[in-house]
mmCIF file with all atom_site columns, C-alpha atoms in Angstrom:
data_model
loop_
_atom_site.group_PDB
_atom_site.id
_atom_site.type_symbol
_atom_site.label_atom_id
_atom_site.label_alt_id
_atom_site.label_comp_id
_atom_site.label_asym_id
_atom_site.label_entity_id
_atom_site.label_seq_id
_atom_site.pdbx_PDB_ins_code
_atom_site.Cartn_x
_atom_site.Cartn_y
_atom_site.Cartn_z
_atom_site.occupancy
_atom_site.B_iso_or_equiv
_atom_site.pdbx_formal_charge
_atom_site.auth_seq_id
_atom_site.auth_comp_id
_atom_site.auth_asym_id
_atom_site.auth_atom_id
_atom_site.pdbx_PDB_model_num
ATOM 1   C CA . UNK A 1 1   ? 11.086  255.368 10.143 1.00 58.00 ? 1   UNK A CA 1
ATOM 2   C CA . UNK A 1 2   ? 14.401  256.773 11.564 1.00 63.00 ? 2   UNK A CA 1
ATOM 3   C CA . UNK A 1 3   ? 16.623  259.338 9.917  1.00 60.00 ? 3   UNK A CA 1
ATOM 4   C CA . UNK A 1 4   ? 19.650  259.048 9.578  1.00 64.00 ? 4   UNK A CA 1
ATOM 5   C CA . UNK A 1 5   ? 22.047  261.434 11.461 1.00 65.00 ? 5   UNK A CA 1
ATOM 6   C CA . UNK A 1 6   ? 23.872  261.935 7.954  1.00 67.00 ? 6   UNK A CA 1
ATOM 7   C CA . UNK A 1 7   ? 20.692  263.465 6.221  1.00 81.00 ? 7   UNK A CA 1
ATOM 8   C CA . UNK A 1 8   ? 20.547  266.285 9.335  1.00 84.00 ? 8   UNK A CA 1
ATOM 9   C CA . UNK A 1 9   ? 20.194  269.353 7.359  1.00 88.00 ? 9   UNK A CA 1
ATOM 10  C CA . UNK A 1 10  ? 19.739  271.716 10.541 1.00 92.00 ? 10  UNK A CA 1
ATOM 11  C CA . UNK A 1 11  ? 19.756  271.409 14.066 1.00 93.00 ? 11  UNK A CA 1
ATOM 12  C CA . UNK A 1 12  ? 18.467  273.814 16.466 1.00 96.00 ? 12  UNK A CA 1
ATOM 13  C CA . UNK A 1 13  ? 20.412  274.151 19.793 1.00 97.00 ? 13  UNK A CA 1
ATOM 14  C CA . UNK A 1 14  ? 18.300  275.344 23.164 1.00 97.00 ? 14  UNK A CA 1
ATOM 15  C CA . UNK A 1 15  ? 19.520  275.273 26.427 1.00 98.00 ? 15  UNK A CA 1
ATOM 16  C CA . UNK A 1 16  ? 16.896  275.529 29.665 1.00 97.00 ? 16  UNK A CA 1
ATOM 17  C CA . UNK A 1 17  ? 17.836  276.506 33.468 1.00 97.00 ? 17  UNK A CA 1
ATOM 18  C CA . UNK A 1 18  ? 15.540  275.516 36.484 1.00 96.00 ? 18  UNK A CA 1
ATOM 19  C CA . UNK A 1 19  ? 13.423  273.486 33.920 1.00 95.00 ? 19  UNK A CA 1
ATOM 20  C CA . UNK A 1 20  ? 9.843   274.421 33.850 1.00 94.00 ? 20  UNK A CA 1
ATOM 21  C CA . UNK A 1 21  ? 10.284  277.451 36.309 1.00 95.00 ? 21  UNK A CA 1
ATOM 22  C CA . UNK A 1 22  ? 13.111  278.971 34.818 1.00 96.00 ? 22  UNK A CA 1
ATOM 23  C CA . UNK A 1 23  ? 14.532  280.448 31.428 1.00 97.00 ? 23  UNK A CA 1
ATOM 24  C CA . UNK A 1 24  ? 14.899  278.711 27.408 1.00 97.00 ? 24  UNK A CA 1
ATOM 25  C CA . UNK A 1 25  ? 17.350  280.358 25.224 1.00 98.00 ? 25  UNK A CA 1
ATOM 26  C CA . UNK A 1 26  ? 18.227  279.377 21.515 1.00 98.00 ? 26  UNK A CA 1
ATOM 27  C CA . UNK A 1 27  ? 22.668  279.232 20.856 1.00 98.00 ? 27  UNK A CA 1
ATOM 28  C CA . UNK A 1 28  ? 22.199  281.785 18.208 1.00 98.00 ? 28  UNK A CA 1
ATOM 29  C CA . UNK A 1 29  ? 19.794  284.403 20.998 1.00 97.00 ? 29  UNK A CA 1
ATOM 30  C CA . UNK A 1 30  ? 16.679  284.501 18.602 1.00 97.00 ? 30  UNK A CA 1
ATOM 31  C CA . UNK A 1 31  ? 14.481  282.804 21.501 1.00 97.00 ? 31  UNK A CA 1
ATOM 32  C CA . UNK A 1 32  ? 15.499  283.566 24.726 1.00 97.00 ? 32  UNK A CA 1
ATOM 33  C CA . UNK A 1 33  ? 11.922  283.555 27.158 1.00 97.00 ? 33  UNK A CA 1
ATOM 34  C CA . UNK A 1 34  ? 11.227  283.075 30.939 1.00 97.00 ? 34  UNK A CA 1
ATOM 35  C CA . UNK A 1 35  ? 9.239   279.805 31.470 1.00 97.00 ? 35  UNK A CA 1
ATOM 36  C CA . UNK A 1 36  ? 6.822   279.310 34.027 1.00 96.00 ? 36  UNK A CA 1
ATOM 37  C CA . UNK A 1 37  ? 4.281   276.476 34.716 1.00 95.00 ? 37  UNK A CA 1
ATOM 38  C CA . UNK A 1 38  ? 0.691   277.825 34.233 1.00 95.00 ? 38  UNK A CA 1
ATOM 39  C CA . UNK A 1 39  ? -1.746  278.886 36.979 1.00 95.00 ? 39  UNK A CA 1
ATOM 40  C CA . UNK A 1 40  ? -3.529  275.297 36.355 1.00 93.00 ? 40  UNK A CA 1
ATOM 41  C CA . UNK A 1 41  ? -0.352  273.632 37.117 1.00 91.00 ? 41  UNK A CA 1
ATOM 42  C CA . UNK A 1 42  ? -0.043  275.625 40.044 1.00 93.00 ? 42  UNK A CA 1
ATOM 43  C CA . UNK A 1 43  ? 2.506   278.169 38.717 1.00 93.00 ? 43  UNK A CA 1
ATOM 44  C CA . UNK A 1 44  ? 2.324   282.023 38.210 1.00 93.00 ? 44  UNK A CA 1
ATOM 45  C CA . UNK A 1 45  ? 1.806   281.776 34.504 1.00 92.00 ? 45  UNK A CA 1
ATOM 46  C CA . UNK A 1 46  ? 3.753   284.809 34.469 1.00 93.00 ? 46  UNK A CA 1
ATOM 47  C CA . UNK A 1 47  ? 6.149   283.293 31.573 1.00 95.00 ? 47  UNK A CA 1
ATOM 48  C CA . UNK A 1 48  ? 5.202   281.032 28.654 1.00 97.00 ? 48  UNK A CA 1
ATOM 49  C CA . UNK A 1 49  ? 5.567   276.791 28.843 1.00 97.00 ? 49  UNK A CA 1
ATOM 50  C CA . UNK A 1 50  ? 6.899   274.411 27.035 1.00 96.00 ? 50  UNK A CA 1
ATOM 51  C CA . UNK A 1 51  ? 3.318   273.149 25.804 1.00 97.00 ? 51  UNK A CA 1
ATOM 52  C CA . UNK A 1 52  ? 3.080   276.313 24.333 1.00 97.00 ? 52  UNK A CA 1
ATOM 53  C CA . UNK A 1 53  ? 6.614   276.620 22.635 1.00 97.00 ? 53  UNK A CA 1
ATOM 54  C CA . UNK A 1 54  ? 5.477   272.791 21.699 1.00 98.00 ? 54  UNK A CA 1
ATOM 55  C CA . UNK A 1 55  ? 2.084   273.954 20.213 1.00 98.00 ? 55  UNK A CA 1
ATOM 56  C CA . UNK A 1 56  ? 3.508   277.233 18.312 1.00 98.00 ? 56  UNK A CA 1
ATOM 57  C CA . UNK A 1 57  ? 6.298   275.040 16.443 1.00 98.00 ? 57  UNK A CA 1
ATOM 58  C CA . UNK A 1 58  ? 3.716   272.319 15.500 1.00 98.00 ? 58  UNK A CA 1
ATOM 59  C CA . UNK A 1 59  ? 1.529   274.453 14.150 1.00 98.00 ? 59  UNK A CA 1
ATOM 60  C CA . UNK A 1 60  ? 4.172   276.071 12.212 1.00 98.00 ? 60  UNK A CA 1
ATOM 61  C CA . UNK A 1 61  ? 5.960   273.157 11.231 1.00 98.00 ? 61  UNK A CA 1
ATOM 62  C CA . UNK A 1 62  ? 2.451   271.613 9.708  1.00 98.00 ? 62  UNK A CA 1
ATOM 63  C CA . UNK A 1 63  ? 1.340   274.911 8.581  1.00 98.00 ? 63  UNK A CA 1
ATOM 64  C CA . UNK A 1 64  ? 4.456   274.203 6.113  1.00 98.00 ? 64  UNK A CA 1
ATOM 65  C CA . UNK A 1 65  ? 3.914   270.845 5.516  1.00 98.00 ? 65  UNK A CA 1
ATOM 66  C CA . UNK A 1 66  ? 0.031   271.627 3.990  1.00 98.00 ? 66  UNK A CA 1
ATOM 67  C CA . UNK A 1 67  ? 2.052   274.329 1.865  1.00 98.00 ? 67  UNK A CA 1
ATOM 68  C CA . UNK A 1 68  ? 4.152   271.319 0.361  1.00 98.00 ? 68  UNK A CA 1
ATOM 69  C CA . UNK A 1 69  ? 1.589   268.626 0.050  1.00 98.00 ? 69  UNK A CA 1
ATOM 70  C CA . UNK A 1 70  ? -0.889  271.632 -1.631 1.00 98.00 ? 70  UNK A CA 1
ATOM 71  C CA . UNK A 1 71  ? 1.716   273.018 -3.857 1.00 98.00 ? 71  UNK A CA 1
ATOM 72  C CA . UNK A 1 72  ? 2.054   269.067 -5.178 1.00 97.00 ? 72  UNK A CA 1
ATOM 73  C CA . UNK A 1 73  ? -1.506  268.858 -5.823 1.00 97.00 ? 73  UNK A CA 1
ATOM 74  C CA . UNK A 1 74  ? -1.585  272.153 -7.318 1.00 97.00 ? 74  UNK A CA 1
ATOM 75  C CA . UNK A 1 75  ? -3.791  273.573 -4.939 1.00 97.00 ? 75  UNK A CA 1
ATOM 76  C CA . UNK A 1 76  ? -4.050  277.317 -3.237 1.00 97.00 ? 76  UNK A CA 1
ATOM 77  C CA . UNK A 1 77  ? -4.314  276.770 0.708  1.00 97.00 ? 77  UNK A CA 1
ATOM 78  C CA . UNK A 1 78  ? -3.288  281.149 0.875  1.00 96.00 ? 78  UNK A CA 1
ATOM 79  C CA . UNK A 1 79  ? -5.153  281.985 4.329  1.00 97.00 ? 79  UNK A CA 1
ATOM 80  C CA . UNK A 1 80  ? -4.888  279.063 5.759  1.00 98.00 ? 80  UNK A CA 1
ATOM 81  C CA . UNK A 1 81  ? -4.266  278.514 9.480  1.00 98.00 ? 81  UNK A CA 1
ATOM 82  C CA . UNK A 1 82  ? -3.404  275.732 11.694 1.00 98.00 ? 82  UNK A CA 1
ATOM 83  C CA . UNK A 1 83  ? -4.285  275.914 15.509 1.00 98.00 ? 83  UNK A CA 1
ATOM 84  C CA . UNK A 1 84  ? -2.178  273.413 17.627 1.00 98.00 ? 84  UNK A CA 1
ATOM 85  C CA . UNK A 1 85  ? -3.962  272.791 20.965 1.00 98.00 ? 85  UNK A CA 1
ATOM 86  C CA . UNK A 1 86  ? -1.437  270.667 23.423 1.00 98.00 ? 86  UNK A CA 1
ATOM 87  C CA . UNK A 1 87  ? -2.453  269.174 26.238 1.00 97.00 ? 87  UNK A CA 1
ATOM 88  C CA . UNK A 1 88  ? -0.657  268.294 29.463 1.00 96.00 ? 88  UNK A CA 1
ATOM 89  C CA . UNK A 1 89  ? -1.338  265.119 31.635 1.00 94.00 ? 89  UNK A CA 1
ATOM 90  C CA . UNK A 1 90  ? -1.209  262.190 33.481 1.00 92.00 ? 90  UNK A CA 1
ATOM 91  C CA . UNK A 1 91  ? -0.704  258.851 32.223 1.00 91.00 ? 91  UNK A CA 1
ATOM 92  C CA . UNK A 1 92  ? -2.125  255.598 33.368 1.00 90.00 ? 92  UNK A CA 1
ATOM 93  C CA . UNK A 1 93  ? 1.453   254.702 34.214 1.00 91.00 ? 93  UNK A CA 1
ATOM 94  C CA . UNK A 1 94  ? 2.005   257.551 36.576 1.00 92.00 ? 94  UNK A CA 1
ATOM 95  C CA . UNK A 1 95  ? 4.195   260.140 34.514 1.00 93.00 ? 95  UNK A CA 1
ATOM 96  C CA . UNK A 1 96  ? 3.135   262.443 32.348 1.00 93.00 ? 96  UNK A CA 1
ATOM 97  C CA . UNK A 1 97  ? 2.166   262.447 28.750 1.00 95.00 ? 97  UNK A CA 1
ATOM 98  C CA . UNK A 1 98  ? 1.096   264.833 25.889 1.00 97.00 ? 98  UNK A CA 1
ATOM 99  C CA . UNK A 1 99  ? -1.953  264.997 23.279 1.00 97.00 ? 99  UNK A CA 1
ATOM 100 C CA . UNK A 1 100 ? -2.781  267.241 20.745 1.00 98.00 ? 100 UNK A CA 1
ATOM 101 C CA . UNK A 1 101 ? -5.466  268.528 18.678 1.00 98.00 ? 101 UNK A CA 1
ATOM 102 C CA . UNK A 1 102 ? -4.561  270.242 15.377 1.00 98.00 ? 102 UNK A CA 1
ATOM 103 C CA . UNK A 1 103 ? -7.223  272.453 14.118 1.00 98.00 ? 103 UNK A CA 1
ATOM 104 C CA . UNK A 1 104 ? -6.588  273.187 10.142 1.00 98.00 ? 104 UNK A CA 1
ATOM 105 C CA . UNK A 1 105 ? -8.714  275.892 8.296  1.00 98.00 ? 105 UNK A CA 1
ATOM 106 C CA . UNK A 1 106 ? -8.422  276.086 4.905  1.00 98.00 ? 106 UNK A CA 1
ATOM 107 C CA . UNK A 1 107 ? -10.650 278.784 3.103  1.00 96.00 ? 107 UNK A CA 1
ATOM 108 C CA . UNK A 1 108 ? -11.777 278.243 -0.183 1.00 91.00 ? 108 UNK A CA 1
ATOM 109 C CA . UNK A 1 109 ? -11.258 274.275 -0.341 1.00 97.00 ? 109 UNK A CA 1
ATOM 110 C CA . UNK A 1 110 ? -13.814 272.039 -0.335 1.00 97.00 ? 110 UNK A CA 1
ATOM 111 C CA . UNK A 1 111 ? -14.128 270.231 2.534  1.00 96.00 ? 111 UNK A CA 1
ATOM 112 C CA . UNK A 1 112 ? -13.144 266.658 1.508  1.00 97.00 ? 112 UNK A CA 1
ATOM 113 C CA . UNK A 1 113 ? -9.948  268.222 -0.658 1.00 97.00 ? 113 UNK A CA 1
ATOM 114 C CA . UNK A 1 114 ? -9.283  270.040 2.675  1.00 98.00 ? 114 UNK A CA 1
ATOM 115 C CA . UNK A 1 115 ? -9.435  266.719 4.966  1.00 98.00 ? 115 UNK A CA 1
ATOM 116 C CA . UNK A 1 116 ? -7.139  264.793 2.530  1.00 98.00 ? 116 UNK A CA 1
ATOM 117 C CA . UNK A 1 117 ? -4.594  267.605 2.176  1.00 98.00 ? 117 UNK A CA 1
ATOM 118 C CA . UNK A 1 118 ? -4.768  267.699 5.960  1.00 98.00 ? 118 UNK A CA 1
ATOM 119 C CA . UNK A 1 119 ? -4.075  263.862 6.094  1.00 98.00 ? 119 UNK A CA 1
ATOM 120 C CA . UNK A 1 120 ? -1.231  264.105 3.923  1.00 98.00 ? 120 UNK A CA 1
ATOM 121 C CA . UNK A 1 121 ? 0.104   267.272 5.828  1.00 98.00 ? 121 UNK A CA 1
ATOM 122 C CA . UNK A 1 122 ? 0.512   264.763 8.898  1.00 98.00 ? 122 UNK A CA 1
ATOM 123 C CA . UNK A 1 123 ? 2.532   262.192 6.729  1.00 97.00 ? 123 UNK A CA 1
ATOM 124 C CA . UNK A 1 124 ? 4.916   264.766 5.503  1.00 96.00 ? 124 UNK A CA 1
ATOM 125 C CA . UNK A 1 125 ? 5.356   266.767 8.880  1.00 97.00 ? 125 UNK A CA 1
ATOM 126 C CA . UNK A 1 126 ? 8.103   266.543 10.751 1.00 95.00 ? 126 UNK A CA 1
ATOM 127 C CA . UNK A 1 127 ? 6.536   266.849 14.338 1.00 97.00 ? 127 UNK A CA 1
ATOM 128 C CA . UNK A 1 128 ? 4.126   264.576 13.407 1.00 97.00 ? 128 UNK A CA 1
ATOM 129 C CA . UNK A 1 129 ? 6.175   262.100 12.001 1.00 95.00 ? 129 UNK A CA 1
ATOM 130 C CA . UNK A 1 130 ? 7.935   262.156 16.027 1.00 94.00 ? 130 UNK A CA 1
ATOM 131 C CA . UNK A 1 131 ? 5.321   262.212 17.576 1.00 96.00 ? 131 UNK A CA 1
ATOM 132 C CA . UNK A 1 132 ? 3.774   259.340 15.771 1.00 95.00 ? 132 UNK A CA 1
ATOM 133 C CA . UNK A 1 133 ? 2.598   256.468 18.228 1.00 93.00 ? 133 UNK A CA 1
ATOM 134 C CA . UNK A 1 134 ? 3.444   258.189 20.911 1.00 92.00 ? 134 UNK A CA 1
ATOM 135 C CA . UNK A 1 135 ? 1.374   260.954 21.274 1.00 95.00 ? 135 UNK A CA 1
ATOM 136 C CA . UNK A 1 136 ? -2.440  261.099 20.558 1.00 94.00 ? 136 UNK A CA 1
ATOM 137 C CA . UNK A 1 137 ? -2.760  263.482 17.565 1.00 97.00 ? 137 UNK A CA 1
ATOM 138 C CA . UNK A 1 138 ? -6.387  264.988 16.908 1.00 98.00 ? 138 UNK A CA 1
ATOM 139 C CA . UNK A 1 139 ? -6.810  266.312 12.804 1.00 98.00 ? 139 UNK A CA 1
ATOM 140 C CA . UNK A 1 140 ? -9.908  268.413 12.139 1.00 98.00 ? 140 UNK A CA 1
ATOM 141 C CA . UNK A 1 141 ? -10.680 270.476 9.498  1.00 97.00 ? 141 UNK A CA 1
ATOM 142 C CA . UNK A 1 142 ? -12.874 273.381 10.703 1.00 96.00 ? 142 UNK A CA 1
#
């Protein structure tokens, strides 16, 4: 499913210098952070990454999505959290690749309500929805 560039309702500009060792700054200067690779990568970890920037607006982004997908069914997911865990590697075909493991507590849902709110939280999600078939997306309920 592709969207069409006519349906855009927002578009976030950010502009990066010296890439992963270097600095990320939003157009409007809401986000503006040193990056550095992390100390497993070999860097300082003295900045953040862009797995993390990648794993705090997943877990925001879905975080929202649960909100729509319970307020449809009428359910209350207040306290909830989602946990985005993004992992960094190699691929078999020599680059590098991404997974992720989304970790979705919802307090005071029963645990099968809570899976298939979860499961329709990754259709409606936006980051999902990209990263679909090309990234290997982990859902648990905890």
């Amino acid at each position: 499913m592709t969207i069409q560039y006519v349906d855009v309702l927002y578009t976030a500009v950010a502009t990066a210098e010296n890439g992963r060792d270097g600095r990320v700054a939003t157009d409007d200067g809401k986000l503006d952070v040193i990056v550095n690779p992390p100390i497993e990568l070999g860097g300082t970890g003295a900045g953040t990454n862009p797995e993390q920037l990648f794993a705090a607006g997943y877990s925001a982004c879905f975080q929202s999505a649960l909100g729509v997908v319970a307020r449809r069914a009428k359910t209350d997911v207040s306290g909830s959290q989602v946990t985005a865990k993004v992992g960094l590697g190699k691929t078999e075909a020599g680059g590098f690749g991404l997974t992720v493991q989304l970790e979705v507590s919802i307090p005071n849902v029963p645990a099968d309500e809570a899976a298939a709110l979860v499961e329709q939280a990754h259709e409606v999600c936006p980051y999902s929805a990209a990263t679909r078939g090309n990234v290997a997306v982990t859902l648990s309920v905890v």
